[in-house]
Tab-separated table of C-alpha atoms in Angstrom:
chain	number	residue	atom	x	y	z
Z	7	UNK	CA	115.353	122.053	124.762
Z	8	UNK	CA	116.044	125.258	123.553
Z	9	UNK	CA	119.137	123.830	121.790
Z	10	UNK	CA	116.835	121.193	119.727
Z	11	UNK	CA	114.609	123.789	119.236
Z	12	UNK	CA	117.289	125.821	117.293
Z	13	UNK	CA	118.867	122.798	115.406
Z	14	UNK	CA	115.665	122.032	114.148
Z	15	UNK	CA	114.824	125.711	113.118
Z	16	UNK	CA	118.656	125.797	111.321
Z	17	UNK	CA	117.659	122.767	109.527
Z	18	UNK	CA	114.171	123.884	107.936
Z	19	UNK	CA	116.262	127.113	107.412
Z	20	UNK	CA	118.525	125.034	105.301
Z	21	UNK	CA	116.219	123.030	103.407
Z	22	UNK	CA	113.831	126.142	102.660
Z	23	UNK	CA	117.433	127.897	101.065
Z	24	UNK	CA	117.809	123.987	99.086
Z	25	UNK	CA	114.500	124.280	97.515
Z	26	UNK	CA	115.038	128.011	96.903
Z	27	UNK	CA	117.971	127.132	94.731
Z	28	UNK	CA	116.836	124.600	93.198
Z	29	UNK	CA	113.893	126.229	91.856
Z	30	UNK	CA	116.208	129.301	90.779
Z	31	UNK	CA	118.487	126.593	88.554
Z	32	UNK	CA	115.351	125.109	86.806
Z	33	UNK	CA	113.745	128.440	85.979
Z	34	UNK	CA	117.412	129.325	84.809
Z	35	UNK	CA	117.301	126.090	82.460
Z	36	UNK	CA	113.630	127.664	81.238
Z	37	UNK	CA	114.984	130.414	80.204
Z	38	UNK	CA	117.552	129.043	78.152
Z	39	UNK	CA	120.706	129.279	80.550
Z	40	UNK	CA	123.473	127.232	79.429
Z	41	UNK	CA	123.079	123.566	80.974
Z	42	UNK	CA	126.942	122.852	81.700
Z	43	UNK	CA	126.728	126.385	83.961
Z	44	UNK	CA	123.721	125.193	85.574
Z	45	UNK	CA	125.079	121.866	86.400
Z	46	UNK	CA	128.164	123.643	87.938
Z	47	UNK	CA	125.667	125.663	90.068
Z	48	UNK	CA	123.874	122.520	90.703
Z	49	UNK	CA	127.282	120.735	91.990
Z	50	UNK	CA	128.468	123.553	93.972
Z	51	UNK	CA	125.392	124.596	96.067
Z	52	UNK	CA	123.219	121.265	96.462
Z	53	UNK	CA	125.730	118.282	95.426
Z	54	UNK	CA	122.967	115.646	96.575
Z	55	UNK	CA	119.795	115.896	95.703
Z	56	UNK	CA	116.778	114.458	98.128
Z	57	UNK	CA	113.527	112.109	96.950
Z	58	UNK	CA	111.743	114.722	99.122
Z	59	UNK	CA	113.337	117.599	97.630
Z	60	UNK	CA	112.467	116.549	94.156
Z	61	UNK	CA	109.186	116.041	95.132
Z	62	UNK	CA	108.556	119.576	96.967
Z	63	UNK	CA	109.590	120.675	93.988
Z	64	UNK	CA	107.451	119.590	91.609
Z	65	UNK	CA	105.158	120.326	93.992
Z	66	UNK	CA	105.987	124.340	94.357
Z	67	UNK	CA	105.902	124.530	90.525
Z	68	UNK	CA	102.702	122.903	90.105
Z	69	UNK	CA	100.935	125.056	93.089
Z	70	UNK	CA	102.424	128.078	91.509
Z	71	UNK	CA	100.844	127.618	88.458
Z	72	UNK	CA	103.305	129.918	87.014
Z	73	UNK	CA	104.262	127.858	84.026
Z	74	UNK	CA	102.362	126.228	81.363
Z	75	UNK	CA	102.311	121.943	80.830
Z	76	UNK	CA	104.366	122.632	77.588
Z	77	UNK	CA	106.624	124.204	80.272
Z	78	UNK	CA	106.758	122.357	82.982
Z	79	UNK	CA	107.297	119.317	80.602
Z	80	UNK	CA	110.277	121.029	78.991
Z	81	UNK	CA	111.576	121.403	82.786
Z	82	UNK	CA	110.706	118.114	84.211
Z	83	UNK	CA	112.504	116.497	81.170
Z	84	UNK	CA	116.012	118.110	82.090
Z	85	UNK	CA	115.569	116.004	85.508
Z	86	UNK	CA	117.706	113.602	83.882
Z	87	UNK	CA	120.311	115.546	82.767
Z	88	UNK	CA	120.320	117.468	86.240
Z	89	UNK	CA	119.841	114.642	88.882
Z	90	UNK	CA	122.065	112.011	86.609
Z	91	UNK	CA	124.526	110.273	89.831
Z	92	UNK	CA	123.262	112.785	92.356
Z	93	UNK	CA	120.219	111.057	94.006
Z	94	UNK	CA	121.032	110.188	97.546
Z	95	UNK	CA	120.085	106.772	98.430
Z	96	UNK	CA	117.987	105.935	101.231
Z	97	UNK	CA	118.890	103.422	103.630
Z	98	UNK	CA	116.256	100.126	103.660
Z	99	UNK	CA	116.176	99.403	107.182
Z	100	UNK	CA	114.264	95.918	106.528
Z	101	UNK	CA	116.402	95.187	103.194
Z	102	UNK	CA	115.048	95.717	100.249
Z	103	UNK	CA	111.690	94.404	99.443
Z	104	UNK	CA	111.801	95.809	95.461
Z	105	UNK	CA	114.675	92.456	95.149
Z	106	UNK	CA	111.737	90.080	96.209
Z	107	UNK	CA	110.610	88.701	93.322
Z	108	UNK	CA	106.667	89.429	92.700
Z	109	UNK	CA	107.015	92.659	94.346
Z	110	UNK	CA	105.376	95.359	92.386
Z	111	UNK	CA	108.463	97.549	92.343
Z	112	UNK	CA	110.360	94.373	91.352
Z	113	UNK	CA	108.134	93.550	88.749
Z	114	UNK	CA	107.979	96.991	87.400
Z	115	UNK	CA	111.893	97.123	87.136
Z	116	UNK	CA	111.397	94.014	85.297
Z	117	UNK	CA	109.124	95.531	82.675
Z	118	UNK	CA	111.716	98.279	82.627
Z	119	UNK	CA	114.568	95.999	81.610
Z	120	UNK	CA	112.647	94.378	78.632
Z	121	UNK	CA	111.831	97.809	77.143
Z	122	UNK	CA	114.944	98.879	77.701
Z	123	UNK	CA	116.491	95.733	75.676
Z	124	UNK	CA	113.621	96.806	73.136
Z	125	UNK	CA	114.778	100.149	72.236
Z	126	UNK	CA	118.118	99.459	72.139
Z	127	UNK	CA	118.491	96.094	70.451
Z	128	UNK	CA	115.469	96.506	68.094
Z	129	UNK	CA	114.150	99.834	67.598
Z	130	UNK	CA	117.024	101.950	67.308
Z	131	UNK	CA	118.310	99.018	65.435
Z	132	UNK	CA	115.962	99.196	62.795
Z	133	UNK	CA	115.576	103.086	63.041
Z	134	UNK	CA	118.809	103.497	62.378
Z	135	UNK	CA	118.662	100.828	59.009
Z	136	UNK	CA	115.640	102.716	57.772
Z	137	UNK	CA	117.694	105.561	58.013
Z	138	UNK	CA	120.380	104.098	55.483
Z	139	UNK	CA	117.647	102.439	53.673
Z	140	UNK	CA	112.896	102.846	53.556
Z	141	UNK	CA	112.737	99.310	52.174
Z	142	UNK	CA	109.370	97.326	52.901
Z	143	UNK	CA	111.699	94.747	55.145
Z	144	UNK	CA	112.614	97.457	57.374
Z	145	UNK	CA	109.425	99.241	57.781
Z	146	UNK	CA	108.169	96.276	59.006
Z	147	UNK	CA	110.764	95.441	61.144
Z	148	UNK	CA	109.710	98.926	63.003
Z	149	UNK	CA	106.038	98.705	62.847
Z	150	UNK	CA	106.153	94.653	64.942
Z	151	UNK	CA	108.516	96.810	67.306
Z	152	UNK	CA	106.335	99.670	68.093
Z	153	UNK	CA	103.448	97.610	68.235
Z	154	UNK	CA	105.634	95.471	71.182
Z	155	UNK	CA	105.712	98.661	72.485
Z	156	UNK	CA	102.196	99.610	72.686
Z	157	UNK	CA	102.573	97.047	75.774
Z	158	UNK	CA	103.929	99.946	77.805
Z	159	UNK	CA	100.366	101.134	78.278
Z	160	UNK	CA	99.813	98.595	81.069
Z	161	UNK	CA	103.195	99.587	82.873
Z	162	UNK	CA	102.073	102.950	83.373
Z	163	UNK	CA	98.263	102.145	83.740
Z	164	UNK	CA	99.646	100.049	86.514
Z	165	UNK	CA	101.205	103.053	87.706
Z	166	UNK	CA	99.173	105.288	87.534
Z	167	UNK	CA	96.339	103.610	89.085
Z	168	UNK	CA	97.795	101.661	92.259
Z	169	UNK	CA	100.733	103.650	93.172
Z	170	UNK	CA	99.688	107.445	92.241
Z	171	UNK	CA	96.444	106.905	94.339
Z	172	UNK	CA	98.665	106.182	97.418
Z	173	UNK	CA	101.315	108.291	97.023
Z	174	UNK	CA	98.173	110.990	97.317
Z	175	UNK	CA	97.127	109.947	100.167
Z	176	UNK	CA	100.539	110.934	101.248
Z	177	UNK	CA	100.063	114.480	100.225
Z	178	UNK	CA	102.593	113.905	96.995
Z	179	UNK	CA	100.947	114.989	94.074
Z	180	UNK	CA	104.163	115.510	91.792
Z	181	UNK	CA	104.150	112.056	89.933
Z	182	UNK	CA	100.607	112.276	89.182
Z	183	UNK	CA	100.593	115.074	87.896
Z	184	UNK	CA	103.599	115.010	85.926
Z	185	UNK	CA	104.823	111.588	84.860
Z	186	UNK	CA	100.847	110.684	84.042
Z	187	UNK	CA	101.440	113.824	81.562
Z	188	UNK	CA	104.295	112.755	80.159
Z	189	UNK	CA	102.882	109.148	80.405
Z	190	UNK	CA	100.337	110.480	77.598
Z	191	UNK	CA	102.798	112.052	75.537
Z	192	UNK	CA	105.037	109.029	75.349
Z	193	UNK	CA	101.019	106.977	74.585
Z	194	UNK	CA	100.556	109.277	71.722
Z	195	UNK	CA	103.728	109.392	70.466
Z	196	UNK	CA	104.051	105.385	69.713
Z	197	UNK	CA	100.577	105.352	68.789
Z	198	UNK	CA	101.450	107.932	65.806
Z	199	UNK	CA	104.529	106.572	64.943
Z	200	UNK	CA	102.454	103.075	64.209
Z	201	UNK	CA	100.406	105.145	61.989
Z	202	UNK	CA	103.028	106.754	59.870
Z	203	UNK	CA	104.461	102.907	59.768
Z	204	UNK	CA	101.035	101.312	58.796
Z	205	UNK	CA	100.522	103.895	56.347
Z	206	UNK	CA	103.937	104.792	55.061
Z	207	UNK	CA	104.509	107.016	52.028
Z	208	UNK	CA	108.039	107.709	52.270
Z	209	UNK	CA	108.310	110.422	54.491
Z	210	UNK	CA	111.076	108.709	55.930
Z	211	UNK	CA	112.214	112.281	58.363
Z	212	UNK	CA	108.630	111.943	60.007
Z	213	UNK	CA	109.017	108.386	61.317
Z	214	UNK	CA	112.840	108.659	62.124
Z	215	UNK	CA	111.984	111.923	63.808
Z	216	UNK	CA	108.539	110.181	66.193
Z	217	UNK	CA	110.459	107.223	66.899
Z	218	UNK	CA	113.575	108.879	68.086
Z	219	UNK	CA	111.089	110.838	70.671
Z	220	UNK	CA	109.647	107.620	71.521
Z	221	UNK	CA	112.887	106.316	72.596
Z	222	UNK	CA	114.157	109.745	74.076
Z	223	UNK	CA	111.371	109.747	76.564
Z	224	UNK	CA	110.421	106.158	77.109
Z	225	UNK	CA	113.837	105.989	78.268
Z	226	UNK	CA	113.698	109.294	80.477
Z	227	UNK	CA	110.707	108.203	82.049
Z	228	UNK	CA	112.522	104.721	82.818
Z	229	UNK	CA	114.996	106.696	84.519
Z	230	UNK	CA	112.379	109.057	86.470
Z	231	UNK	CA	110.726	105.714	87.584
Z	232	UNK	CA	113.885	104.396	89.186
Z	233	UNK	CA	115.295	106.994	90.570
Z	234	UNK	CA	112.588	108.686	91.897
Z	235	UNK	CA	108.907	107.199	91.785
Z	236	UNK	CA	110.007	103.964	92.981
Z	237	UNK	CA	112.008	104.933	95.800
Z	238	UNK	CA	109.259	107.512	96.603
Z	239	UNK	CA	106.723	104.956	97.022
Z	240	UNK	CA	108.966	102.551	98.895
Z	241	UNK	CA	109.813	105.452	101.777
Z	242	UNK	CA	106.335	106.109	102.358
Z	243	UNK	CA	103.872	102.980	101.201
Z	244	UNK	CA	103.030	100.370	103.839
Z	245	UNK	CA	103.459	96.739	103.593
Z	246	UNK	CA	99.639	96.130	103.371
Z	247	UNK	CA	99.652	98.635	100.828
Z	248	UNK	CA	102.122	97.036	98.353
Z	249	UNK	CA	100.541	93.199	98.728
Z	250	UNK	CA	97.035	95.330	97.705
Z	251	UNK	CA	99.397	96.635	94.597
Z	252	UNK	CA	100.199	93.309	93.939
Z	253	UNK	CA	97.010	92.094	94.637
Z	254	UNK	CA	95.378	94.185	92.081
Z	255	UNK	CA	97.785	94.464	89.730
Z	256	UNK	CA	96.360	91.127	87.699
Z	257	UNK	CA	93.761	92.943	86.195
Z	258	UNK	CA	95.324	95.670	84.098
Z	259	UNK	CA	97.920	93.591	82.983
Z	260	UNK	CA	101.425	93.578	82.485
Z	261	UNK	CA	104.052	94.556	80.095
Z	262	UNK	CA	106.328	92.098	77.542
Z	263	UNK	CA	107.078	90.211	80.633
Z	264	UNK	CA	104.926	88.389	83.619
Z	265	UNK	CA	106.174	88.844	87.711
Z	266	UNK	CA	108.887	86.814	88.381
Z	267	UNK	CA	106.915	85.078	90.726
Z	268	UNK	CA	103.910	85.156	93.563
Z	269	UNK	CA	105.017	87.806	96.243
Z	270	UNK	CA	104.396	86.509	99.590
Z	271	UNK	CA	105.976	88.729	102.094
Z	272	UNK	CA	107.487	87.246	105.728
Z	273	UNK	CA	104.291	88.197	108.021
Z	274	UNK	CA	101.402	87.092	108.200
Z	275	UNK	CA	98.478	87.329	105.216
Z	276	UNK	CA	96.995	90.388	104.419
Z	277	UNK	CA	93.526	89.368	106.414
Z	278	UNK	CA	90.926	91.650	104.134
Z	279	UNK	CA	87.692	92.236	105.644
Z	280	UNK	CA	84.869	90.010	105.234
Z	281	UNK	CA	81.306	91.290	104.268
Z	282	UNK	CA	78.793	91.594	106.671
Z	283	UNK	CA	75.689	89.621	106.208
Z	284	UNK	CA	73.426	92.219	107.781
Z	285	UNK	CA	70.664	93.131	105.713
Z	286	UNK	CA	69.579	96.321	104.110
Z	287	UNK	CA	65.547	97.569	104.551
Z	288	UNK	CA	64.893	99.726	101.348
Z	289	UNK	CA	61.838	101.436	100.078
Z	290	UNK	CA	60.914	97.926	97.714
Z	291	UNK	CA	62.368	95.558	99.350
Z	292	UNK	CA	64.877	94.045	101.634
Z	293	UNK	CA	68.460	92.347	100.773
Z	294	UNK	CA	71.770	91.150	102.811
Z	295	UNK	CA	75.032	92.779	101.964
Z	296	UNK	CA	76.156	89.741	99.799
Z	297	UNK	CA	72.971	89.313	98.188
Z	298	UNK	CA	73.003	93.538	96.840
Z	299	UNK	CA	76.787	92.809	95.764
Z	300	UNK	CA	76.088	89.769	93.752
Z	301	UNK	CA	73.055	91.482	92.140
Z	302	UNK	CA	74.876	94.825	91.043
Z	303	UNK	CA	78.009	92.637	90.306
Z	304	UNK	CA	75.469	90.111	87.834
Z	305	UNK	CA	74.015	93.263	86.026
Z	306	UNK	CA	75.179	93.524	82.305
Z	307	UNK	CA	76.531	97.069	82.874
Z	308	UNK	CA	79.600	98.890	84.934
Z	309	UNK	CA	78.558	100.915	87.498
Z	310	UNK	CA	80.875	103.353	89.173
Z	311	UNK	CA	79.412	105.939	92.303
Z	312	UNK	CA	81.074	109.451	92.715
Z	313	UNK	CA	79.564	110.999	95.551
Z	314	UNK	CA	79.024	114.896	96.467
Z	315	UNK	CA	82.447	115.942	97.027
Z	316	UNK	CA	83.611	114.238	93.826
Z	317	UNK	CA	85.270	110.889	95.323
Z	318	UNK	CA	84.584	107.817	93.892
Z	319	UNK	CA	83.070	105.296	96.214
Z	320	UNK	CA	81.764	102.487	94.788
Z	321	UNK	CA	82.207	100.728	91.343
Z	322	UNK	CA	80.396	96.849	90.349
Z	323	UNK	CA	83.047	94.390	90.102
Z	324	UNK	CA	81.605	92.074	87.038
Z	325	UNK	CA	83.177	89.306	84.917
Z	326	UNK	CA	84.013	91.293	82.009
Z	327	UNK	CA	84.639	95.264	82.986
Z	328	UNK	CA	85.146	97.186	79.872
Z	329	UNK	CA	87.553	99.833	81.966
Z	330	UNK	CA	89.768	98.806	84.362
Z	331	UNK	CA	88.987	100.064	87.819
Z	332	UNK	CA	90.918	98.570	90.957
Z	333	UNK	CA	90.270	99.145	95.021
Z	334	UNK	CA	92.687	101.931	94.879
Z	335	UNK	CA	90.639	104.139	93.523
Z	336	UNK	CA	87.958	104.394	96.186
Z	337	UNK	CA	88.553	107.187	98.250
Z	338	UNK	CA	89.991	108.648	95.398
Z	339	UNK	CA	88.631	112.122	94.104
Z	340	UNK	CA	87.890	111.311	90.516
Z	341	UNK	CA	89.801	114.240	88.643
Z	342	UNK	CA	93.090	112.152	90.229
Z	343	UNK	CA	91.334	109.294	88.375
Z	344	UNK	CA	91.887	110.523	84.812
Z	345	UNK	CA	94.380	111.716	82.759
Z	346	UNK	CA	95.568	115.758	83.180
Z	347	UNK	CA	94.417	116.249	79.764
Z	348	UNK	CA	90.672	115.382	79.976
Z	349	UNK	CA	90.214	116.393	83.540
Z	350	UNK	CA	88.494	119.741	82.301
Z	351	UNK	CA	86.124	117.718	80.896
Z	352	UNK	CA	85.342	115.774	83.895
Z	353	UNK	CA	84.914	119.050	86.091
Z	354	UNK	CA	82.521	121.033	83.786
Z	355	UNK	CA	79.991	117.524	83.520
Z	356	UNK	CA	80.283	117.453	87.453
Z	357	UNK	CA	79.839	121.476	87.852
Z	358	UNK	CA	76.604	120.955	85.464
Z	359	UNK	CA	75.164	118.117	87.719
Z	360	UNK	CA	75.961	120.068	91.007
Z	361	UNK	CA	74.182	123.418	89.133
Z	362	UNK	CA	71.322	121.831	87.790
Z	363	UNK	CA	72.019	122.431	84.420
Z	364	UNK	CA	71.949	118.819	83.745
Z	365	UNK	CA	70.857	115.394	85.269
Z	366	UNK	CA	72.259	113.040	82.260
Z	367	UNK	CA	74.851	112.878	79.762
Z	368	UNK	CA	75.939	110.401	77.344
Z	369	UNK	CA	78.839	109.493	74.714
Z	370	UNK	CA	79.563	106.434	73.064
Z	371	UNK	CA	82.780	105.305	71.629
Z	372	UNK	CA	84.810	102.488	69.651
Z	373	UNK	CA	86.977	100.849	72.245
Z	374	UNK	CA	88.651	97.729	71.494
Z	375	UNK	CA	86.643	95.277	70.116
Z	376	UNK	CA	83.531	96.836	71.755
Z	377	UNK	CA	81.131	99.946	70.877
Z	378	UNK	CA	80.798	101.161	74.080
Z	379	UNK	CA	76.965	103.443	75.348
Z	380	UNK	CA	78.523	106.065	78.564
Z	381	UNK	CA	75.710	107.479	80.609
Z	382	UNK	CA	76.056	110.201	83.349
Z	383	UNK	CA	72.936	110.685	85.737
Z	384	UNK	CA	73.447	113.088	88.560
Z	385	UNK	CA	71.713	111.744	91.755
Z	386	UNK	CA	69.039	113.597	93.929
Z	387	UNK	CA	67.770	112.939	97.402
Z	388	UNK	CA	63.886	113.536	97.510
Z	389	UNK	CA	64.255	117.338	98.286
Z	390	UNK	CA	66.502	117.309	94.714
Z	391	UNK	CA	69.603	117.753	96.765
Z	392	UNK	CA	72.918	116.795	94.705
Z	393	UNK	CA	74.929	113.633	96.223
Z	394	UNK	CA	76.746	112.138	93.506
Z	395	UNK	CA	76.931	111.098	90.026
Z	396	UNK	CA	76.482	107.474	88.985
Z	397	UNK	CA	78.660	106.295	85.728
Z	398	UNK	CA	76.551	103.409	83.609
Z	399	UNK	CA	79.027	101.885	81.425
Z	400	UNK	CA	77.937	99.138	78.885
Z	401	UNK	CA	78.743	97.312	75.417
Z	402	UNK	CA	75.975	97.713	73.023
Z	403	UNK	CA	77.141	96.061	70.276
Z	404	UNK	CA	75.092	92.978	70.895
Z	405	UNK	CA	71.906	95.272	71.336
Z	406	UNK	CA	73.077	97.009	67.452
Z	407	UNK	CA	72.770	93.474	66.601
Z	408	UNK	CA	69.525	92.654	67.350
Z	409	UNK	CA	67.231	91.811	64.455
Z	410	UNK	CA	63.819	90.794	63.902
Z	411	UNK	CA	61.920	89.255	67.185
Z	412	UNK	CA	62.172	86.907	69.846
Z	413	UNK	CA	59.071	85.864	71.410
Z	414	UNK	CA	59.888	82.236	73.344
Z	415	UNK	CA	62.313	80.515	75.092
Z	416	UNK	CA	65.107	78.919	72.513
């Protein structure tokens, strides 16, 4: 016993003195050590390089909150450069479920193979002909392949909201808070370099120099995904948990290309719960499960529930959502529901509610095709206790539109 009992303490020793070194070389490459000599170092003291060891990593430099985003961005984008060749692979006991067609990691790769051919056999293409030559032909040629790649927002919106929420409920916070960073960047980036296109006044520098980011870090973060989200989420997510992915991942949509086909894995059907039909006595009244579902899901607004600890555990499921919300949220706390950026936001609304400051809020905003009323209320029990904040989410622009009056049937 004793002897297992020392093995195991000589190999947490070992690890500890891994993660030690590794987060030595990085703060090395932030201070503007020469990458060649760090990659040497690399080679020489850690060879192989663990998904779990990249992952306590990110995670040690996020809990440390010793560096700044800009920062940690600037680190987390030499991964590639550091890690190229060096992953160790992990052995798929039950094969590999990302080559079964349909599978979310399968269709993912997928994705990542047509906007891979994108970049490389049109935009840097046609990047590198504008370069030569800002005539109206190849502007245009540019601006229909940046607005192919606007598509890329449904990849990582996929990602970001059915695989980040489990990969939290496996403790790993790294991807979410990182790659849904530089997620954003890579958002913004395409979405400005379509500007400068629509709008172009010769300032040729500005759009070479936006879409050569675009590519740089599209194709970093194609890399990241592969060789370490993926096979993160395939060590640790269950079965169940991938046909719910799969399930879900309809709604948001997918990008320049559709899943190979319908994933049905070798056991038996995910059996999902049915709804109770017991009914509910309230103060006005008194419904059956399936009856209070169908109502909220028939009202003309989205409803989402947050309650007192800020987790999000309910949201009305009706025919034409304006955001996209899937079952992996619930359970979810909410700031791990939005992007990095705007999470500040979220806290100080919630901190008001919870204070008293406030019981409502309210924005509205162009989105799509829609001009969309947000409304905050912070919920009370009778004795004005705080338990939650309800989201009311609907498109006004057929009440804007409302003229004159309407006093009979039609």
């Amino acid at each position: 016993m004793s002897e297992i009992i020392n093995n195991r303490e000589q190999l947490t020793s070992e690890y500890t003195e891994r993660i030690a070194i590794l987060k030595q070389l990085f703060i090395d490459l932030h201070n503007g050590r020469n990458l060649d000599e760090v990659k040497a170092h690399f080679d020489a003291f850690i060879g192989k390089i663990t998904i779990d060891e990249i992952t306590q990593l990110q995670h040690d430099f996020v809990e440390e909150g010793s560096i700044s985003a800009a920062e940690l961005k600037h680190i987390y984008n030499q991964h590639s450069a550091i890690f190229q060749g060096t992953i160790k692979e992990e052995d798929h006991q039950n094969g590999r479920p990302e080559d079964q067609a349909g599978h979310p990691v399968h269709t993912f790769k997928l994705e990542n193979q047509e906007v891979d051919k994108l970049l490389t056999t049109k935009l840097q293409v046609h990047l590198e002909e504008l370069d030569k030559e800002d005539s109206a032909e190849n502007i245009y040629k540019l601006f229909e392949d940046i607005n192919l790649l606007l598509d890329i927002d449904k990849h990582y919106s996929r990602k970001e909201n059915l695989i980040f929420p489990y990969l939290e409920k496996y403790g790993i916070f790294g991807p979410t808070t990182n790659m849904w960073r530089i997620d954003d960047f890579i958002r913004d980036a395409i979405k400005d370099g379509r500007q400068k296109l629509a709008h172009y006044h010769g300032d040729k520098q500005a759009v070479i120099g936006v879409l050569n980011y675009v590519i740089e870090q599209v194709a970093g973060m194609i890399y990241k995904e592969e060789n370490i989200l993926f096979p993160m989420a395939l060590k640790n997510l269950t079965e169940d948990e991938w046909v719910k992915i799969a399930h879900e991942s309809d709604e948001i949509g997918f990008c320049l290309i559709a899943p190979a086909a319908e994933w049905k894995p070798e056991r038996k059907a995910l059996n999902e719960q049915a709804i109770s039909e017991g009914y509910i006595k309230m103060e006005t009244g008194i419904l059956s499960l399936k009856q209070l579902e169908l109502l909220l899901n028939h009202l003309p607004v989205d409803i989402t529930f947050i309650d007192q600890d800020d987790v999000v555990r309910y949201f009305s499921h009706g025919k034409e959502r304006i955001f996209a919300r899937t079952k992996a949220i619930i359970g979810r706390t909410v700031q791990n529901c939005h992007p990095p950026r705007s999470v500040h936001v979220v806290e100080e609304l919630l901190a008001d509610f919870k204070s008293g400051k406030k019981e409502s809020e309210e924005f509205w905003i162009k989105f799509k095709d829609k001009y969309v009323y947000i409304r905050y209320f912070a919920v009370r029990d009778e004795d004005g206790k705080y338990i939650g904040t309800l989201e009311f989410t609907q498109n006004i622009d057929p009440i804007k539109a409302i003229e004159g009056e309407k006093r009979i049937l039609e």
